[in-house]
Coordinates of C-alpha atoms and ligand atoms in Angstrom, one line a residue:
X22 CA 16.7 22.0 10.5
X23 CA 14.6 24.7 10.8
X24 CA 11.9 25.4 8.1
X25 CA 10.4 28.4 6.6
X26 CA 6.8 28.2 7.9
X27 CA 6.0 30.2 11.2
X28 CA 4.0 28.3 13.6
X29 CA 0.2 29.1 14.7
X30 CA 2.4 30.4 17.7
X31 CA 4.6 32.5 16.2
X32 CA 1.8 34.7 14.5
X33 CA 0.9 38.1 16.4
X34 CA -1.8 39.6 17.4
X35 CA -3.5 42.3 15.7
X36 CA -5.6 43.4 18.1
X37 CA -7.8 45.0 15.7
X38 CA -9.2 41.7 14.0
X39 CA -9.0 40.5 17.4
X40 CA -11.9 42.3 18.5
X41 CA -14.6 42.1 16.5
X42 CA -16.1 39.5 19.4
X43 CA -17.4 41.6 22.0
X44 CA -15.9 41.6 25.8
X45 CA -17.6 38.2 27.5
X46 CA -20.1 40.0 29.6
X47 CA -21.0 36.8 32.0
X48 CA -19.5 35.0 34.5
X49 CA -16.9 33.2 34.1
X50 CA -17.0 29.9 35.8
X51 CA -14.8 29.1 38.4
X52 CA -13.3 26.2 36.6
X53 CA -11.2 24.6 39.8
X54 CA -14.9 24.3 41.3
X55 CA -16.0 22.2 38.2
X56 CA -12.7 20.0 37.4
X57 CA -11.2 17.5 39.2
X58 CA -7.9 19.6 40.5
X59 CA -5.3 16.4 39.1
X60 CA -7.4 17.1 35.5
X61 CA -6.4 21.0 35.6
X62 CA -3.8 22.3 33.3
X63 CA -3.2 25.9 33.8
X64 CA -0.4 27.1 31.5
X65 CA -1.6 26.1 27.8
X66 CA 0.2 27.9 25.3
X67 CA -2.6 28.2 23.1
X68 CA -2.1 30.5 20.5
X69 CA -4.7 34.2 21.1
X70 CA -4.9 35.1 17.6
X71 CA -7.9 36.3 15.2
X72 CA -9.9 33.8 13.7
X73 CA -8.9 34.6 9.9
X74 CA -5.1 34.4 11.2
X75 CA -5.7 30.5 11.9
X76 CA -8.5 29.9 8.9
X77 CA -5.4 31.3 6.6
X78 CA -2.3 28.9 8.6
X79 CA -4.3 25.8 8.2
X80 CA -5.4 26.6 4.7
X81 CA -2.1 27.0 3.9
X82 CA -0.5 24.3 5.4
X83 CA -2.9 22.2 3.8
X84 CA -1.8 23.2 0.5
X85 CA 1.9 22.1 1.4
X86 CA 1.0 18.7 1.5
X87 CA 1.1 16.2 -1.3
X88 CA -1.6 13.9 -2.2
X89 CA -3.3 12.2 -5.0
X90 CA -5.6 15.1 -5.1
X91 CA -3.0 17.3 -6.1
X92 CA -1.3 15.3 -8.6
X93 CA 0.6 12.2 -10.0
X94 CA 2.0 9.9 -7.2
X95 CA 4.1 7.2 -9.1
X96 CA 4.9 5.4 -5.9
X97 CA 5.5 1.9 -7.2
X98 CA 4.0 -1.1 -5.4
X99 CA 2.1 1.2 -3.4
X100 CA -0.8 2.1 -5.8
X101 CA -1.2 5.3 -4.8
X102 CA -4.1 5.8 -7.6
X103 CA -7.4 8.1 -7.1
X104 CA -10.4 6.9 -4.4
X105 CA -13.6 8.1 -6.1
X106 CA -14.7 10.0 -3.3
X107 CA -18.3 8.2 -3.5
X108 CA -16.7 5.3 -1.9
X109 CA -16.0 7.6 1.0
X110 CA -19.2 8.9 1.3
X111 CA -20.7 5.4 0.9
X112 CA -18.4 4.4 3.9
X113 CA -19.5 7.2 6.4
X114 CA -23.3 6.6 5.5
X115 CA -24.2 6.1 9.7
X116 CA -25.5 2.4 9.1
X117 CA -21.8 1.3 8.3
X118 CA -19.7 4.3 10.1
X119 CA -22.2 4.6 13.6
X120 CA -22.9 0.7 14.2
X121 CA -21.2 -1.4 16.8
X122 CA -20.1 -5.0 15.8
X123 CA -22.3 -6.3 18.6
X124 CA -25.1 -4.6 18.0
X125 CA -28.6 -7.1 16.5
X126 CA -28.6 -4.7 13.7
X127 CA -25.4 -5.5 11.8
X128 CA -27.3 -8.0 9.7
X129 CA -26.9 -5.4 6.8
X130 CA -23.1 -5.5 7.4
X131 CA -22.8 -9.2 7.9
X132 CA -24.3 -9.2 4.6
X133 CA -21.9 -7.1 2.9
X134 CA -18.7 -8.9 4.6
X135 CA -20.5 -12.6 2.9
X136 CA -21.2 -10.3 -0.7
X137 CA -17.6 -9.3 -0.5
X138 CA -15.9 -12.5 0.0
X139 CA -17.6 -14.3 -2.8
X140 CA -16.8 -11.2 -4.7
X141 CA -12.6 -12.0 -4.0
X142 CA -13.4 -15.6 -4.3
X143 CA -14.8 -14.7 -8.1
X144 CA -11.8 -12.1 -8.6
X145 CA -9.1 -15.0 -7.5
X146 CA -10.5 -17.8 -7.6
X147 CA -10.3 -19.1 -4.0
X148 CA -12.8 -20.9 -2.2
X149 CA -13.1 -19.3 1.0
X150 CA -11.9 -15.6 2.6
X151 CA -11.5 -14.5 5.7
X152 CA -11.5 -10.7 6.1
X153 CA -9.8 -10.2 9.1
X154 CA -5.9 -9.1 8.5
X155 CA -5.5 -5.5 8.9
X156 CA -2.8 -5.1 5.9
X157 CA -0.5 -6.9 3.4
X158 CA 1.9 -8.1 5.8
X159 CA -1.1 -9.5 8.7
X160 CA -2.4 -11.1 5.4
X161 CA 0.9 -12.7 4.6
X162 CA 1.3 -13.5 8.6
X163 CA -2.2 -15.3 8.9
X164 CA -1.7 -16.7 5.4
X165 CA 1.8 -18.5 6.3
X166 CA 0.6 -19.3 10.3
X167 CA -2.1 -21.4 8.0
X168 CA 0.1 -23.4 6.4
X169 CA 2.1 -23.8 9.6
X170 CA -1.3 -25.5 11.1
X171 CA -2.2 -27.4 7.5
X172 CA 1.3 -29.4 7.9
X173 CA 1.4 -29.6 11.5
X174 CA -1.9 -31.1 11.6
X175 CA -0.9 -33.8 9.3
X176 CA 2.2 -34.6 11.2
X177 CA 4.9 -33.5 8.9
X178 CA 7.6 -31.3 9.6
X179 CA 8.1 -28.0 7.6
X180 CA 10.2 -25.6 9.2
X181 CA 11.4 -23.6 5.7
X182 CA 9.9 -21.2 2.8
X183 CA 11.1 -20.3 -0.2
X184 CA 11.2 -16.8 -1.2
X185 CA 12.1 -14.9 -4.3
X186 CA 14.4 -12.1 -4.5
X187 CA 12.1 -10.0 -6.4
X188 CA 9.6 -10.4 -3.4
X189 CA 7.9 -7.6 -1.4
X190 CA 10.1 -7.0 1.7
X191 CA 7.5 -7.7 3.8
X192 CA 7.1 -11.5 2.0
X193 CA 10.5 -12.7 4.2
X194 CA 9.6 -10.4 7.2
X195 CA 6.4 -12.3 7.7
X196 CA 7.8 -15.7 6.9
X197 CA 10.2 -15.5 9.8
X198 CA 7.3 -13.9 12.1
X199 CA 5.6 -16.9 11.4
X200 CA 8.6 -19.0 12.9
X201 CA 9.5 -19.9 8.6
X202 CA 13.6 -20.0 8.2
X203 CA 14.1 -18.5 4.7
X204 CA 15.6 -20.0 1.8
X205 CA 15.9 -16.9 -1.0
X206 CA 15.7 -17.8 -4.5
X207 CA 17.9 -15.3 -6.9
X208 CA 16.2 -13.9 -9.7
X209 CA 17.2 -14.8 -13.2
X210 CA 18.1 -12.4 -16.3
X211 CA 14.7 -12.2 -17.3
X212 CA 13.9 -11.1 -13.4
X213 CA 12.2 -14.2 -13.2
X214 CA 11.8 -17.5 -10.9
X215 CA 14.8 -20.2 -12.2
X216 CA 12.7 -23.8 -12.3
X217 CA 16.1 -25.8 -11.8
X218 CA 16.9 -23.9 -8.5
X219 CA 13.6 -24.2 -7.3
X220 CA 13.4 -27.8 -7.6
X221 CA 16.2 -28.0 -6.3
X222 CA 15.3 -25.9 -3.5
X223 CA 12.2 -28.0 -2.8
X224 CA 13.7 -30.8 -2.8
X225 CA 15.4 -30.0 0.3
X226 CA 12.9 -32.1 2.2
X227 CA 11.3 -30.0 4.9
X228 CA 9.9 -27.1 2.8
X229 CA 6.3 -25.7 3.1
X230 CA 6.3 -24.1 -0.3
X231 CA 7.0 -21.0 -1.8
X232 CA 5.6 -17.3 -1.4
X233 CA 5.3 -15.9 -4.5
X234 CA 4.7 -11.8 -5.5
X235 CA 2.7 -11.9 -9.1
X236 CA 3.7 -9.2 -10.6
X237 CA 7.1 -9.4 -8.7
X238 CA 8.6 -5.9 -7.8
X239 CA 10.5 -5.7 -10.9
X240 CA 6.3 -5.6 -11.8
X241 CA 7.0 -8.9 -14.0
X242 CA 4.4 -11.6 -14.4
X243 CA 6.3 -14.8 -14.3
X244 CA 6.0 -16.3 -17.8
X245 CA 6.5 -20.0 -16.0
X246 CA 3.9 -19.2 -12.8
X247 CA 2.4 -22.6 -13.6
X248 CA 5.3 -24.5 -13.6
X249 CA 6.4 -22.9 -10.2
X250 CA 3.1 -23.9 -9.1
X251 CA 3.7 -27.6 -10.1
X252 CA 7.0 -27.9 -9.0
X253 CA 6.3 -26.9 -5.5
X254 CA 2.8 -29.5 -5.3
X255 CA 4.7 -32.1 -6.5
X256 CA 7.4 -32.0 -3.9
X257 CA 4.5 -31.3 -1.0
X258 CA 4.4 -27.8 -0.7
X259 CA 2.2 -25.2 -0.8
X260 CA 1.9 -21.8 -2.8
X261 CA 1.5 -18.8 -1.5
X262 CA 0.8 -15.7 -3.8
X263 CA 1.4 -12.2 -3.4
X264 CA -1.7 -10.5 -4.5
X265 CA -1.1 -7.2 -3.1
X266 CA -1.1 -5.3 -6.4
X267 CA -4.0 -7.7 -8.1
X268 CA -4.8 -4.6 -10.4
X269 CA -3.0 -5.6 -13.3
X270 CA -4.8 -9.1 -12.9
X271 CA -7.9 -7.8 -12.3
X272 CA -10.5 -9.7 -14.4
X273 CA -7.8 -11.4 -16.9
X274 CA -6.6 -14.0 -14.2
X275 CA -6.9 -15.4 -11.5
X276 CA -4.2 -17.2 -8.8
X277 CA -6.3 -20.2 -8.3
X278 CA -6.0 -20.9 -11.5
X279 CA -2.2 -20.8 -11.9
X280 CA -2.1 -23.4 -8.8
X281 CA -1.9 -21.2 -5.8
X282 CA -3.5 -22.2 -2.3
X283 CA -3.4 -19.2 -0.8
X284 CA -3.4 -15.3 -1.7
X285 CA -3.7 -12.2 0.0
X286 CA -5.1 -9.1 -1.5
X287 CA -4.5 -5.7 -0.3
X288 CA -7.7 -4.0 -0.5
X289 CA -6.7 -0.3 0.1
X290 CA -4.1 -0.5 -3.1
X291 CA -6.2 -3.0 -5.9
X292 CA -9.3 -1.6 -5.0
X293 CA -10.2 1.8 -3.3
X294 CA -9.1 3.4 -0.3
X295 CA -6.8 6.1 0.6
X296 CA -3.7 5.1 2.2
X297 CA 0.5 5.8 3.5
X298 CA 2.2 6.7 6.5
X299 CA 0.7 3.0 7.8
X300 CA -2.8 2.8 7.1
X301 CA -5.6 1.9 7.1
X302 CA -5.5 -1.2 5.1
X303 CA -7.2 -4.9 4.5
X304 CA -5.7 -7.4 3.6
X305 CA -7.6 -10.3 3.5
X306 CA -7.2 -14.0 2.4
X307 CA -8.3 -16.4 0.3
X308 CA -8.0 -20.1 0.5
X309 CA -8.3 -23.6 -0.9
X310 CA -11.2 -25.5 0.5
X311 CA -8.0 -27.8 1.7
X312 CA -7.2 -24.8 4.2
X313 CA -10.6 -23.6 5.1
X314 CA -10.5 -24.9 8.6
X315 CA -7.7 -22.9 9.3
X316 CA -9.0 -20.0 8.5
X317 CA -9.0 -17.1 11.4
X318 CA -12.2 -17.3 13.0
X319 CA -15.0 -16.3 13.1
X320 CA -16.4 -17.0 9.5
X321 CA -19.3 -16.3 8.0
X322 CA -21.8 -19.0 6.4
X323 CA -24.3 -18.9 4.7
X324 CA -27.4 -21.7 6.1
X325 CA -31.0 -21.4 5.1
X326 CA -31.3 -19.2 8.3
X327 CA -29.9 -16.5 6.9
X328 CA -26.2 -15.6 7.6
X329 CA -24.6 -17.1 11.0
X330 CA -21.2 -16.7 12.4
X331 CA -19.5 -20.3 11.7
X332 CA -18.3 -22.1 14.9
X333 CA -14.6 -23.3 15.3
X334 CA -13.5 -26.5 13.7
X335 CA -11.1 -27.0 15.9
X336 CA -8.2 -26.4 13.7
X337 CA -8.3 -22.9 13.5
X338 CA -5.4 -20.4 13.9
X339 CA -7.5 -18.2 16.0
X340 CA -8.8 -15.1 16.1
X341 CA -6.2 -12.4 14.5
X342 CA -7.8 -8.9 14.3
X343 CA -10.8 -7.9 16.2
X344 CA -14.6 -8.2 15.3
X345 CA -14.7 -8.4 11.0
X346 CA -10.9 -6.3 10.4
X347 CA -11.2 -2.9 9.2
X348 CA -14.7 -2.2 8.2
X349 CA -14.5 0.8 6.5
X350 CA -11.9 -0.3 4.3
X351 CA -13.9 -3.0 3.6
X352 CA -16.7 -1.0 2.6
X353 CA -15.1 1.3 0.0
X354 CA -13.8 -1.6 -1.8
X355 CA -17.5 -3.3 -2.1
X356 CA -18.5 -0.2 -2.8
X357 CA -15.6 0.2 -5.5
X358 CA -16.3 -3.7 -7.2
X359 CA -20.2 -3.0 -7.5
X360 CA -19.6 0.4 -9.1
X361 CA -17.0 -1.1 -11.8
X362 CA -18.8 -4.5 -12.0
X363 CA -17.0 -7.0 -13.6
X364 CA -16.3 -5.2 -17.1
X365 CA -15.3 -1.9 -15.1
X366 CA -12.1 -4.3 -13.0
X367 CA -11.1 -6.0 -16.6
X368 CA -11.0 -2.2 -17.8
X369 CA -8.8 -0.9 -14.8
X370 CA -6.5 -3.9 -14.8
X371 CA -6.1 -3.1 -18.7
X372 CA -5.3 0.4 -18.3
X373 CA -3.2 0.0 -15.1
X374 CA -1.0 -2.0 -17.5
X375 CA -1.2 0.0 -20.3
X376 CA 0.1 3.2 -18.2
X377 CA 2.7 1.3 -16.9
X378 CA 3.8 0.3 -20.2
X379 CA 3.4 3.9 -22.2
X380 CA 5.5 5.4 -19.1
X381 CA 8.0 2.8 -19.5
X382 CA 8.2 3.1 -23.9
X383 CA 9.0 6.8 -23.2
X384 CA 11.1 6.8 -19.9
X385 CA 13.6 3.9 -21.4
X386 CA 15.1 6.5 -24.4
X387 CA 17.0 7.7 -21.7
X388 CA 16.9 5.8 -18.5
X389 CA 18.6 2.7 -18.0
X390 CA 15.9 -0.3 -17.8
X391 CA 17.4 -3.3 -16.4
X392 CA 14.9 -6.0 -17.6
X393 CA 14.0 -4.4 -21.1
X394 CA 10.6 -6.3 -21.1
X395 CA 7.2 -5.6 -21.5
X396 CA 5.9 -4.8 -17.4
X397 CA 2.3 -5.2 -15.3
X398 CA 1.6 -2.3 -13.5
X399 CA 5.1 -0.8 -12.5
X400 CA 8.4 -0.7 -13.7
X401 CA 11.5 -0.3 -12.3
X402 CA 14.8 2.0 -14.0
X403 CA 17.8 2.9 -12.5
X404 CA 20.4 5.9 -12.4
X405 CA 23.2 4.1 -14.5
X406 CA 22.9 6.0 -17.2
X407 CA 23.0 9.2 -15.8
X408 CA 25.8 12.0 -16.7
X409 CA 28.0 13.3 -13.3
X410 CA 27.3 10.6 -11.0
X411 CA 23.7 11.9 -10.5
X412 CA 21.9 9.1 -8.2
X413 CA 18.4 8.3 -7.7
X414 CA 18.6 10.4 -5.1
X415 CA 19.5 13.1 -6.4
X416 CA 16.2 12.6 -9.6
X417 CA 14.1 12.2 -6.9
X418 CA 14.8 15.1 -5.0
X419 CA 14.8 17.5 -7.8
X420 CA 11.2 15.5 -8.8
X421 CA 9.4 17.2 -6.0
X422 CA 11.2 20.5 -7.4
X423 CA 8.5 20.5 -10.8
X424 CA 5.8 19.7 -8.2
X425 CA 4.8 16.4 -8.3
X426 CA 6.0 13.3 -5.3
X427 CA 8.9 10.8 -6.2
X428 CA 8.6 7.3 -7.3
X429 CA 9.6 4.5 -4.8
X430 CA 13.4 5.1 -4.8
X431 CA 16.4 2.4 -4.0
X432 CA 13.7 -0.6 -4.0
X433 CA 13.4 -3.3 -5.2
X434 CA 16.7 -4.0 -3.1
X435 CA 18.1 -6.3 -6.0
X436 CA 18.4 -3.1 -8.7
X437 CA 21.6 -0.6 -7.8
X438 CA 20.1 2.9 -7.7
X439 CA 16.3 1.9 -8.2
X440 CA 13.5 4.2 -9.5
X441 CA 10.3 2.0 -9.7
X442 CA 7.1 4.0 -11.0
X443 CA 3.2 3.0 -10.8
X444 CA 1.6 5.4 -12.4
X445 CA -1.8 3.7 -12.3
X446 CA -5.0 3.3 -14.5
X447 CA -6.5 7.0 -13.5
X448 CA -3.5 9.1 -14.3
X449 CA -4.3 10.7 -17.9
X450 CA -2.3 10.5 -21.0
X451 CA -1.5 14.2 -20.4
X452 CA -0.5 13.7 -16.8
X453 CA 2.1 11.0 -17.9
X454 CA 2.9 13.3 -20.2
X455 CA 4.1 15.7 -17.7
X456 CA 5.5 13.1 -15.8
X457 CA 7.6 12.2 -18.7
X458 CA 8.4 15.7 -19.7
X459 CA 9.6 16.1 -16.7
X460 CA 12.0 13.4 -16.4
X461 CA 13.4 14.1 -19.7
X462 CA 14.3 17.8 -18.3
X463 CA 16.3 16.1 -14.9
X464 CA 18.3 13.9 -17.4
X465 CA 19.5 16.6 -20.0
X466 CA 19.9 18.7 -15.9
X467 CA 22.4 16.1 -14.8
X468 CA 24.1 16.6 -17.8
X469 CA 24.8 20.5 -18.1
X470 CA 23.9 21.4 -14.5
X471 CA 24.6 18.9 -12.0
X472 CA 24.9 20.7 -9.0
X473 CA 21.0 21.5 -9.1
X474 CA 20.2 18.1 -8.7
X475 CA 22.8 17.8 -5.8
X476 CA 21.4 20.0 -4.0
X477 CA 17.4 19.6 -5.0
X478 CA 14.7 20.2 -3.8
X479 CA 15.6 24.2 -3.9
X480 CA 11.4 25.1 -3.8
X481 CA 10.3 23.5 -0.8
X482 CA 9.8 24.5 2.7
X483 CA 12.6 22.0 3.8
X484 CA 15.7 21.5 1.9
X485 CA 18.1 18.2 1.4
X486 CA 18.0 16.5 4.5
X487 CA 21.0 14.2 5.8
X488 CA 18.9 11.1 5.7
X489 CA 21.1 9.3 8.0
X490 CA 20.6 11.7 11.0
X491 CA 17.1 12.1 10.0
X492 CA 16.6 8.6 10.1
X493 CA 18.7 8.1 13.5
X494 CA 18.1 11.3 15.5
X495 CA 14.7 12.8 13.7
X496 CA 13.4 16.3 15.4
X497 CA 9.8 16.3 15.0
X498 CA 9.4 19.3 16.6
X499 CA 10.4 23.1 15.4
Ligands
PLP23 C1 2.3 -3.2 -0.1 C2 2.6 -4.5 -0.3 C3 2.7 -5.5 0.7 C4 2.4 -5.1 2.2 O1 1.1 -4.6 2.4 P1 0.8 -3.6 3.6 O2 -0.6 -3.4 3.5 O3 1.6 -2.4 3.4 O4 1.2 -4.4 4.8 C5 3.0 -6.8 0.4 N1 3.3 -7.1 -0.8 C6 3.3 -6.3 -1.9 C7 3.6 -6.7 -3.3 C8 2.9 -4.9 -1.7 O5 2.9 -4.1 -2.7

């Protein structure tokens, strides 16, 4: 599909503009003479056109895109929320952004990776982290390859995981990576974990435990987490908890304390650092002191000479990311924690909740909620009740027509036709507001004009796209 913006390549000349730069009046060097000839390219289409022509293409371009600088991005499970742009200065400072892992002088950074782990171990309650996974889903990976190596090591054989429904997709993806078969757990009515079917589950005999996602993606705290907990210990297993989204947590409570052994917090979503399309992420882990041996290696101790790099034990899963995992991610999320300090978290936790919860009061008078319920930090509602067989589609599209980016749409996979919205603690009441204005509008639109939604977005540079073929055959070119 062709789209209405001309390319850099497109543009003319105007010769005019164009020549405000005097003629060159040296010589030109003969450039064959200086490059190797396999090196020479001589037919570059780059574009000849007047410096203002490209300042004013990229600018924009620029303002085509969509970000969290522009406005609300109710992307649920992603928390897409605003990165104080201090943390991003913080992070290019040349001591963190210039300095090689190797290099004698990382002792500052060493120190900041040991500050930031007891700082996870105090916001979880784990014993020990290991900063290395590169995302969520290398968190979950290292996390379940950990209890692999914790049963194997004792001599028992586990060869199965139990995983909710209402898990993060990437929960069974990682479970099977890690060479887990899956046993899936349905959801109940209240979009919660049913104890008889887990213990019956567990008591399947050769069950590592359960992976758990707290809030699920229904964005429901499980009312019975400790009993889930306790069921799984007492038939041998291990828990494994989703802490991806710790933000609605965040200084109220902690997964140690509801019984798990192992969690994995995305950095770039609970904390601060701009993310999508793939990166860049953190996700580290946090263990038991049970599981610390199996930690990726190397760790960091501290000894009364200062900070060393632990040696293996011997039981470790290895090495998983190189040098310390993503630094800089790393860095905007210390930098995030010491600027909030503990009362700051229990106040963005709060209002994360909050949000969700003042979207969810106003959004429910006309959408359909399937689990009408009090929610963390996201909700989920569906197109059922909408007049003229509008779909979530067909919401979302005509979303991005007032301006502002869709919610998550058609996940989590166990809601027909789901919408599921994080607003997040630093949208304002009057951006919610908007948000909800503006979803009020598309419902009474579905009603009197539906073929505006079928066909939405109508403002944007590219129409309706056949998902399917752009899915299958996608032109990223023209
Ligand atoms: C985002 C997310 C993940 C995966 O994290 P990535 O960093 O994208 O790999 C896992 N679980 C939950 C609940 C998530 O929201």
């Amino acid at each position: 599909m062709k789209s209405n913006i001309t390319l850099i390549f497109e543009k003319g000349i105007d010769e005019e503009l164009q020549n405000y730069i005097p003629e060159m009046d040296i010589e030109v060097a003969d450039l064959k003479e200086i490059i190797p000839q396999i090196l020479l390219r001589n037919d570059i289409p780059i574009p000849n056109v007047p410096e203002i022509v490209i300042v004013r293409h990229f600018v924009k371009l620029s303002h085509k895109n969509y970000g969290v600088d522009t406005g609300i991005y109710p992307l649920g499970s992603c928390t897409m929320k605003y990165n104080p742009k201090i943390n991003e200065s913080i992070e290019r400072l040349p001591g963190f952004s210039q300095i090689h892992p190797l290099q004698e002088e990382n002792q500052g950074s060493i120190k900041l990776l040991y500050n930031i782990s007891k700082f996870l171990g105090e916001i979880t309650g784990m014993d020990r982290f290991t900063l290395q996974p590169a995302a969520g889903a290398h968190g979950e990976l290292a996390g379940l390859l950990i209890m692999k190596k914790y049963f194997e090591h004792k001599g028992i054989k586990k060869e199965k995981i139990i995983v909710p429904d209402s898990a993060h997709g990437t929960n069974p993806a990682s479970a099977k990576m890690a060479g887990f078969s899956i046993i899936e757990l349905k959801s109940n009515e209240q979009g919660e974990v049913p104890l008889d079917h887990l213990e019956y589950a567990m008591q399947g005999g050769d069950v590592a435990g359960i992976m758990l996602t707290n809030p699920n993606t229904l964005g429901i705290f499980d009312r019975h987490i400790k009993e889930i907990t306790q069921i799984v210990h007492n038939n041998g297993g291990l828990c494994y908890y989703d802490g991806a989204n710790l933000n609605p947590m965040l200084g109220i409570c902690r997964p140690r304390d509801m019984g798990f052994d192992i969690v994995h917090l995305n950095l770039h979503k609970t904390f601060a650092t701009p993310h999508g399309g793939g990166g860049p992420g953190s996700g580290p882990i946090g263990v038991i002191n049970d599981l610390s041996p199996f930690l990726p290696e190397p760790c960091i101790i501290s000894t009364e000479n200062g900070l060393v790099c632990k040696e293996s034990t011997g039981k470790s899963i290895g090495r998983i990311k190189s040098f310390w995992g993503n630094f800089g991610v790393i860095v905007r999320a210390y930098a995030y924690i010491l600027a909030l300090g503990a009362e700051g978290l229990l106040r963005v936790g709060q209002i994360a909740v909050l949000n969700a919860n003042y979207l969810r009061v106003l959004l429910q008078k006309k959408y359909y909620l399937p689990f009408n319920r009090a929610c963390q930090h996201e909700f989920v509602i569906s197109d059922k009740n909408m007049a003229n067989n509008i779909t979530t589609e067909d919401i979302a599209k005509r979303i991005l027509d007032y301006g502002i980016y869709a919610p998550t749409i058609y996940f989590p996979l166990i809601i027909q036709g789901a919408l599921m919205i994080e607003p997040t603690e630093t949208e304002s009441k009057e951006s919610l507001d908007y948000f909800v204005e503006i979803m009020n509008k598309i419902y009474e639109e579905a009603k009197e004009n539906p073929h505006l939604l079928k066909n939405a977005p109508h403002n944007l540079p590219v129409k309706r796209l056949d998902a399917v073929i752009a899915a299958r055959k996608p032109v990223l070119h023209d």
